[in-house]
PDB file of C-alpha atoms in Angstrom:
ATOM      1  CA  UNK A  17     -93.897 142.764-219.722  1.00  0.00           C
ATOM      2  CA  UNK A  18     -95.836 139.546-219.168  1.00  0.00           C
ATOM      3  CA  UNK A  19     -92.585 137.735-218.448  1.00  0.00           C
ATOM      4  CA  UNK A  20     -91.631 140.327-215.836  1.00  0.00           C
ATOM      5  CA  UNK A  21     -95.038 139.959-214.160  1.00  0.00           C
ATOM      6  CA  UNK A  22     -94.681 136.191-214.262  1.00  0.00           C
ATOM      7  CA  UNK A  23     -91.275 136.319-212.592  1.00  0.00           C
ATOM      8  CA  UNK A  24     -92.589 138.711-209.966  1.00  0.00           C
ATOM      9  CA  UNK A  25     -95.483 136.381-209.143  1.00  0.00           C
ATOM     10  CA  UNK A  26     -93.126 133.408-209.018  1.00  0.00           C
ATOM     11  CA  UNK A  27     -90.875 135.237-206.567  1.00  0.00           C
ATOM     12  CA  UNK A  28     -93.881 136.118-204.396  1.00  0.00           C
ATOM     13  CA  UNK A  29     -95.030 132.509-204.375  1.00  0.00           C
ATOM     14  CA  UNK A  30     -91.558 131.311-203.419  1.00  0.00           C
ATOM     15  CA  UNK A  31     -91.418 133.831-200.581  1.00  0.00           C
ATOM     16  CA  UNK A  32     -94.861 132.726-199.398  1.00  0.00           C
ATOM     17  CA  UNK A  33     -93.898 129.050-199.518  1.00  0.00           C
ATOM     18  CA  UNK A  34     -90.575 129.648-197.765  1.00  0.00           C
ATOM     19  CA  UNK A  35     -92.252 131.454-194.884  1.00  0.00           C
ATOM     20  CA  UNK A  36     -94.780 128.643-194.456  1.00  0.00           C
ATOM     21  CA  UNK A  37     -92.156 125.907-194.665  1.00  0.00           C
ATOM     22  CA  UNK A  38     -89.803 127.576-192.181  1.00  0.00           C
ATOM     23  CA  UNK A  39     -92.656 128.392-189.798  1.00  0.00           C
ATOM     24  CA  UNK A  40     -93.860 124.786-189.747  1.00  0.00           C
ATOM     25  CA  UNK A  41     -90.333 123.576-189.061  1.00  0.00           C
ATOM     26  CA  UNK A  42     -90.031 125.986-186.134  1.00  0.00           C
ATOM     27  CA  UNK A  43     -93.484 125.126-184.811  1.00  0.00           C
ATOM     28  CA  UNK A  44     -92.485 121.478-184.801  1.00  0.00           C
ATOM     29  CA  UNK A  45     -89.099 122.119-183.214  1.00  0.00           C
ATOM     30  CA  UNK A  46     -89.964 124.778-180.616  1.00  0.00           C
ATOM     31  CA  UNK A  47     -93.728 124.643-180.317  1.00  0.00           C
ATOM     32  CA  UNK A  48     -96.334 126.961-181.805  1.00  0.00           C
ATOM     33  CA  UNK A  49     -96.608 129.383-178.884  1.00  0.00           C
ATOM     34  CA  UNK A  50     -92.859 129.526-178.309  1.00  0.00           C
ATOM     35  CA  UNK A  51     -92.247 130.566-181.923  1.00  0.00           C
ATOM     36  CA  UNK A  52     -92.585 134.251-182.737  1.00  0.00           C
ATOM     37  CA  UNK A  53     -92.976 135.972-186.079  1.00  0.00           C
ATOM     38  CA  UNK A  54     -89.523 137.462-185.512  1.00  0.00           C
ATOM     39  CA  UNK A  55     -88.137 133.929-185.147  1.00  0.00           C
ATOM     40  CA  UNK A  56     -89.771 132.896-188.412  1.00  0.00           C
ATOM     41  CA  UNK A  57     -88.459 135.972-190.231  1.00  0.00           C
ATOM     42  CA  UNK A  58     -84.907 135.384-188.996  1.00  0.00           C
ATOM     43  CA  UNK A  59     -84.912 131.694-189.929  1.00  0.00           C
ATOM     44  CA  UNK A  60     -86.361 132.450-193.369  1.00  0.00           C
ATOM     45  CA  UNK A  61     -83.879 135.320-193.847  1.00  0.00           C
ATOM     46  CA  UNK A  62     -86.595 137.905-194.396  1.00  0.00           C
ATOM     47  CA  UNK A  63     -87.431 141.093-192.545  1.00  0.00           C
ATOM     48  CA  UNK A  64     -90.368 140.756-190.111  1.00  0.00           C
ATOM     49  CA  UNK A  65     -92.229 143.294-192.251  1.00  0.00           C
ATOM     50  CA  UNK A  66     -92.010 140.867-195.187  1.00  0.00           C
ATOM     51  CA  UNK A  67     -93.596 138.090-193.138  1.00  0.00           C
ATOM     52  CA  UNK A  68     -96.363 140.427-191.980  1.00  0.00           C
ATOM     53  CA  UNK A  69     -96.959 141.519-195.573  1.00  0.00           C
ATOM     54  CA  UNK A  70     -97.823 137.932-196.470  1.00  0.00           C
ATOM     55  CA  UNK A  71     -99.372 136.881-193.165  1.00  0.00           C
ATOM     56  CA  UNK A  72    -100.854 139.580-190.894  1.00  0.00           C
ATOM     57  CA  UNK A  73    -100.911 137.138-187.947  1.00  0.00           C
ATOM     58  CA  UNK A  74     -99.107 133.963-186.954  1.00  0.00           C
ATOM     59  CA  UNK A  75    -102.429 132.123-187.152  1.00  0.00           C
ATOM     60  CA  UNK A  76    -102.641 133.036-190.842  1.00  0.00           C
ATOM     61  CA  UNK A  77     -99.485 131.009-191.472  1.00  0.00           C
ATOM     62  CA  UNK A  78    -101.087 127.939-189.901  1.00  0.00           C
ATOM     63  CA  UNK A  79    -104.052 128.274-192.247  1.00  0.00           C
ATOM     64  CA  UNK A  80    -102.049 129.275-195.323  1.00  0.00           C
ATOM     65  CA  UNK A  81    -103.330 126.278-197.283  1.00  0.00           C
ATOM     66  CA  UNK A  82    -106.946 127.387-196.775  1.00  0.00           C
ATOM     67  CA  UNK A  83    -106.666 130.455-199.024  1.00  0.00           C
ATOM     68  CA  UNK A  84    -106.501 128.545-202.329  1.00  0.00           C
ATOM     69  CA  UNK A  85    -109.234 126.204-201.041  1.00  0.00           C
ATOM     70  CA  UNK A  86    -111.572 129.094-200.350  1.00  0.00           C
ATOM     71  CA  UNK A  87    -110.837 130.868-203.628  1.00  0.00           C
ATOM     72  CA  UNK A  88    -111.238 127.803-205.818  1.00  0.00           C
ATOM     73  CA  UNK A  89    -114.377 126.702-203.946  1.00  0.00           C
ATOM     74  CA  UNK A  90    -116.125 130.045-204.386  1.00  0.00           C
ATOM     75  CA  UNK A  91    -115.093 130.261-208.025  1.00  0.00           C
ATOM     76  CA  UNK A  92    -116.350 126.745-208.822  1.00  0.00           C
ATOM     77  CA  UNK A  93    -119.657 126.992-206.937  1.00  0.00           C
ATOM     78  CA  UNK A  94    -120.610 130.597-207.562  1.00  0.00           C
ATOM     79  CA  UNK A  95    -119.276 130.640-211.125  1.00  0.00           C
ATOM     80  CA  UNK A  96    -120.718 127.311-212.273  1.00  0.00           C
ATOM     81  CA  UNK A  97    -122.452 127.217-215.684  1.00  0.00           C
ATOM     82  CA  UNK A  98    -126.175 127.887-215.806  1.00  0.00           C
ATOM     83  CA  UNK A  99    -128.099 124.675-215.303  1.00  0.00           C
ATOM     84  CA  UNK A 100    -125.363 122.855-213.400  1.00  0.00           C
ATOM     85  CA  UNK A 101    -126.636 121.902-209.912  1.00  0.00           C
ATOM     86  CA  UNK A 102    -124.593 123.134-206.974  1.00  0.00           C
ATOM     87  CA  UNK A 103    -124.224 119.574-205.693  1.00  0.00           C
ATOM     88  CA  UNK A 104    -122.681 118.499-209.004  1.00  0.00           C
ATOM     89  CA  UNK A 105    -120.328 121.480-208.921  1.00  0.00           C
ATOM     90  CA  UNK A 106    -119.336 120.545-205.373  1.00  0.00           C
ATOM     91  CA  UNK A 107    -118.626 116.958-206.451  1.00  0.00           C
ATOM     92  CA  UNK A 108    -116.470 118.149-209.349  1.00  0.00           C
ATOM     93  CA  UNK A 109    -114.580 120.629-207.158  1.00  0.00           C
ATOM     94  CA  UNK A 110    -113.991 118.128-204.377  1.00  0.00           C
ATOM     95  CA  UNK A 111    -112.753 115.332-206.630  1.00  0.00           C
ATOM     96  CA  UNK A 112    -110.862 117.288-209.278  1.00  0.00           C
ATOM     97  CA  UNK A 113    -109.657 120.445-207.529  1.00  0.00           C
ATOM     98  CA  UNK A 114    -108.696 119.358-204.008  1.00  0.00           C
ATOM     99  CA  UNK A 115    -105.724 117.069-204.865  1.00  0.00           C
ATOM    100  CA  UNK A 116    -103.530 119.724-206.531  1.00  0.00           C
ATOM    101  CA  UNK A 117    -104.434 122.335-203.934  1.00  0.00           C
ATOM    102  CA  UNK A 118    -103.471 119.906-201.179  1.00  0.00           C
ATOM    103  CA  UNK A 119    -100.039 119.196-202.620  1.00  0.00           C
ATOM    104  CA  UNK A 120     -98.444 119.773-199.209  1.00  0.00           C
ATOM    105  CA  UNK A 121     -96.114 117.103-197.834  1.00  0.00           C
ATOM    106  CA  UNK A 122     -97.950 114.772-195.491  1.00  0.00           C
ATOM    107  CA  UNK A 123     -95.448 115.408-192.693  1.00  0.00           C
ATOM    108  CA  UNK A 124     -96.201 119.124-192.759  1.00  0.00           C
ATOM    109  CA  UNK A 125     -99.930 118.483-192.706  1.00  0.00           C
ATOM    110  CA  UNK A 126     -99.544 116.175-189.722  1.00  0.00           C
ATOM    111  CA  UNK A 127     -97.569 118.851-187.867  1.00  0.00           C
ATOM    112  CA  UNK A 128    -100.227 121.457-188.619  1.00  0.00           C
ATOM    113  CA  UNK A 129    -102.977 119.056-187.567  1.00  0.00           C
ATOM    114  CA  UNK A 130    -101.225 118.529-184.235  1.00  0.00           C
ATOM    115  CA  UNK A 131    -100.800 122.280-183.753  1.00  0.00           C
ATOM    116  CA  UNK A 132    -104.444 123.045-184.490  1.00  0.00           C
ATOM    117  CA  UNK A 133    -105.754 120.228-182.307  1.00  0.00           C
ATOM    118  CA  UNK A 134    -103.733 121.474-179.343  1.00  0.00           C
ATOM    119  CA  UNK A 135    -104.944 125.080-179.475  1.00  0.00           C
ATOM    120  CA  UNK A 136    -108.560 126.065-178.825  1.00  0.00           C
ATOM    121  CA  UNK A 137    -108.188 129.392-180.632  1.00  0.00           C
ATOM    122  CA  UNK A 138    -106.974 127.652-183.778  1.00  0.00           C
ATOM    123  CA  UNK A 139    -109.782 125.116-183.542  1.00  0.00           C
ATOM    124  CA  UNK A 140    -112.272 127.984-183.410  1.00  0.00           C
ATOM    125  CA  UNK A 141    -110.665 129.554-186.479  1.00  0.00           C
ATOM    126  CA  UNK A 142    -110.790 126.232-188.302  1.00  0.00           C
ATOM    127  CA  UNK A 143    -114.505 125.884-187.552  1.00  0.00           C
ATOM    128  CA  UNK A 144    -115.056 129.426-188.823  1.00  0.00           C
ATOM    129  CA  UNK A 145    -113.357 128.549-192.093  1.00  0.00           C
ATOM    130  CA  UNK A 146    -115.453 125.414-192.460  1.00  0.00           C
ATOM    131  CA  UNK A 147    -118.551 127.559-191.870  1.00  0.00           C
ATOM    132  CA  UNK A 148    -117.648 129.537-195.004  1.00  0.00           C
ATOM    133  CA  UNK A 149    -117.899 126.371-197.111  1.00  0.00           C
ATOM    134  CA  UNK A 150    -121.266 125.556-195.558  1.00  0.00           C
ATOM    135  CA  UNK A 151    -122.549 129.095-196.170  1.00  0.00           C
ATOM    136  CA  UNK A 152    -121.614 129.055-199.858  1.00  0.00           C
ATOM    137  CA  UNK A 153    -123.154 125.599-200.273  1.00  0.00           C
ATOM    138  CA  UNK A 154    -126.351 126.725-198.563  1.00  0.00           C
ATOM    139  CA  UNK A 155    -126.696 129.785-200.789  1.00  0.00           C
ATOM    140  CA  UNK A 156    -126.045 127.884-204.001  1.00  0.00           C
ATOM    141  CA  UNK A 157    -128.258 124.859-203.232  1.00  0.00           C
ATOM    142  CA  UNK A 158    -131.026 127.239-202.110  1.00  0.00           C
ATOM    143  CA  UNK A 159    -130.690 129.071-205.424  1.00  0.00           C
ATOM    144  CA  UNK A 160    -131.135 125.785-207.300  1.00  0.00           C
ATOM    145  CA  UNK A 161    -134.277 124.901-205.348  1.00  0.00           C
ATOM    146  CA  UNK A 162    -135.739 128.402-205.263  1.00  0.00           C
ATOM    147  CA  UNK A 163    -135.958 128.507-201.482  1.00  0.00           C
ATOM    148  CA  UNK A 164    -134.400 130.525-198.671  1.00  0.00           C
ATOM    149  CA  UNK A 165    -130.831 129.627-197.623  1.00  0.00           C
ATOM    150  CA  UNK A 166    -132.221 129.497-194.083  1.00  0.00           C
ATOM    151  CA  UNK A 167    -134.694 126.726-194.921  1.00  0.00           C
ATOM    152  CA  UNK A 168    -134.201 123.631-192.763  1.00  0.00           C
ATOM    153  CA  UNK A 169    -133.612 121.320-195.731  1.00  0.00           C
ATOM    154  CA  UNK A 170    -130.906 123.629-197.074  1.00  0.00           C
ATOM    155  CA  UNK A 171    -129.093 123.734-193.744  1.00  0.00           C
ATOM    156  CA  UNK A 172    -129.269 119.951-193.475  1.00  0.00           C
ATOM    157  CA  UNK A 173    -127.833 119.444-196.964  1.00  0.00           C
ATOM    158  CA  UNK A 174    -125.110 122.089-196.638  1.00  0.00           C
ATOM    159  CA  UNK A 175    -124.197 120.955-193.140  1.00  0.00           C
ATOM    160  CA  UNK A 176    -123.923 117.324-194.208  1.00  0.00           C
ATOM    161  CA  UNK A 177    -121.688 118.093-197.170  1.00  0.00           C
ATOM    162  CA  UNK A 178    -119.462 120.556-195.324  1.00  0.00           C
ATOM    163  CA  UNK A 179    -119.162 118.228-192.326  1.00  0.00           C
ATOM    164  CA  UNK A 180    -118.253 115.257-194.489  1.00  0.00           C
ATOM    165  CA  UNK A 181    -115.738 117.366-196.394  1.00  0.00           C
ATOM    166  CA  UNK A 182    -114.055 118.345-193.137  1.00  0.00           C
ATOM    167  CA  UNK A 183    -113.884 114.717-191.999  1.00  0.00           C
ATOM    168  CA  UNK A 184    -112.366 113.599-195.290  1.00  0.00           C
ATOM    169  CA  UNK A 185    -109.693 116.297-195.063  1.00  0.00           C
ATOM    170  CA  UNK A 186    -108.861 115.338-191.493  1.00  0.00           C
ATOM    171  CA  UNK A 187    -108.494 111.644-192.363  1.00  0.00           C
ATOM    172  CA  UNK A 188    -106.869 111.915-195.777  1.00  0.00           C
ATOM    173  CA  UNK A 189    -103.399 110.872-194.599  1.00  0.00           C
ATOM    174  CA  UNK A 190    -104.722 107.447-193.611  1.00  0.00           C
ATOM    175  CA  UNK A 191    -106.734 106.915-196.784  1.00  0.00           C
ATOM    176  CA  UNK A 192    -105.525 104.670-199.565  1.00  0.00           C
ATOM    177  CA  UNK A 193    -105.109 106.133-203.041  1.00  0.00           C
ATOM    178  CA  UNK A 194    -108.521 106.952-204.469  1.00  0.00           C
ATOM    179  CA  UNK A 195    -110.321 106.416-201.163  1.00  0.00           C
ATOM    180  CA  UNK A 196    -111.041 110.116-200.612  1.00  0.00           C
ATOM    181  CA  UNK A 197    -112.682 110.310-204.046  1.00  0.00           C
ATOM    182  CA  UNK A 198    -114.829 107.293-203.186  1.00  0.00           C
ATOM    183  CA  UNK A 199    -115.836 108.840-199.873  1.00  0.00           C
ATOM    184  CA  UNK A 200    -116.772 112.103-201.576  1.00  0.00           C
ATOM    185  CA  UNK A 201    -118.930 110.227-204.092  1.00  0.00           C
ATOM    186  CA  UNK A 202    -120.653 108.361-201.257  1.00  0.00           C
ATOM    187  CA  UNK A 203    -121.404 111.615-199.443  1.00  0.00           C
ATOM    188  CA  UNK A 204    -122.866 113.174-202.599  1.00  0.00           C
ATOM    189  CA  UNK A 205    -124.980 110.064-203.287  1.00  0.00           C
ATOM    190  CA  UNK A 206    -126.269 110.127-199.707  1.00  0.00           C
ATOM    191  CA  UNK A 207    -127.143 113.830-199.872  1.00  0.00           C
ATOM    192  CA  UNK A 208    -128.818 113.519-203.268  1.00  0.00           C
ATOM    193  CA  UNK A 209    -130.897 110.543-202.141  1.00  0.00           C
ATOM    194  CA  UNK A 210    -131.932 112.316-198.945  1.00  0.00           C
ATOM    195  CA  UNK A 211    -132.768 115.528-200.765  1.00  0.00           C
ATOM    196  CA  UNK A 212    -134.824 113.641-203.353  1.00  0.00           C
ATOM    197  CA  UNK A 213    -136.727 111.770-200.643  1.00  0.00           C
ATOM    198  CA  UNK A 214    -137.574 114.978-198.773  1.00  0.00           C
ATOM    199  CA  UNK A 215    -138.665 116.801-201.923  1.00  0.00           C
ATOM    200  CA  UNK A 216    -140.848 113.875-203.006  1.00  0.00           C
ATOM    201  CA  UNK A 217    -142.313 113.705-199.513  1.00  0.00           C
ATOM    202  CA  UNK A 218    -143.227 117.402-199.670  1.00  0.00           C
ATOM    203  CA  UNK A 219    -144.917 116.855-203.040  1.00  0.00           C
ATOM    204  CA  UNK A 220    -146.971 113.895-201.849  1.00  0.00           C
ATOM    205  CA  UNK A 221    -150.672 114.440-201.015  1.00  0.00           C
TER     206      UNK A 221
END
């Protein structure tokens, strides 16, 4: 039974990946707006209903790589062991979890980056997805410090980490091997130092 389930999941993943791959090829060849879901279904040799079953909208195909990001991020931050600071969990997730999740060919990522940058609606959706990371960070760091997620210091910390994360993702194609990990470590060190300084300042007479 387990083998049957495993084969079923493998087939679903292959279907998902095929739709994304074919869609990106068509977006690059014809343009994002000129490509319809029906075009994608025909090129991938699936029924349109199959494409819609995996991706309710065409925009969802563009952001297909975000789903595993979001799931793994929530699991790592919200499910971290008791006593592990949220910032440490974020560092571990960013350095150890991002690379395998981002195992998409660079050419495809460059095409998607071009598509997103040229469409205001997609840029808005991208910002909304980045806001999710910031919200989770804010909640978890606030929990560590015993303060409200709406506290100014929490918003500063979460905003800095989420913003830096977004910049690193956007520039990763031009980074040398290991450079993204170094940048992540620098961001964490900066945030930790700033947070420590503010907390010590609040404790001072």
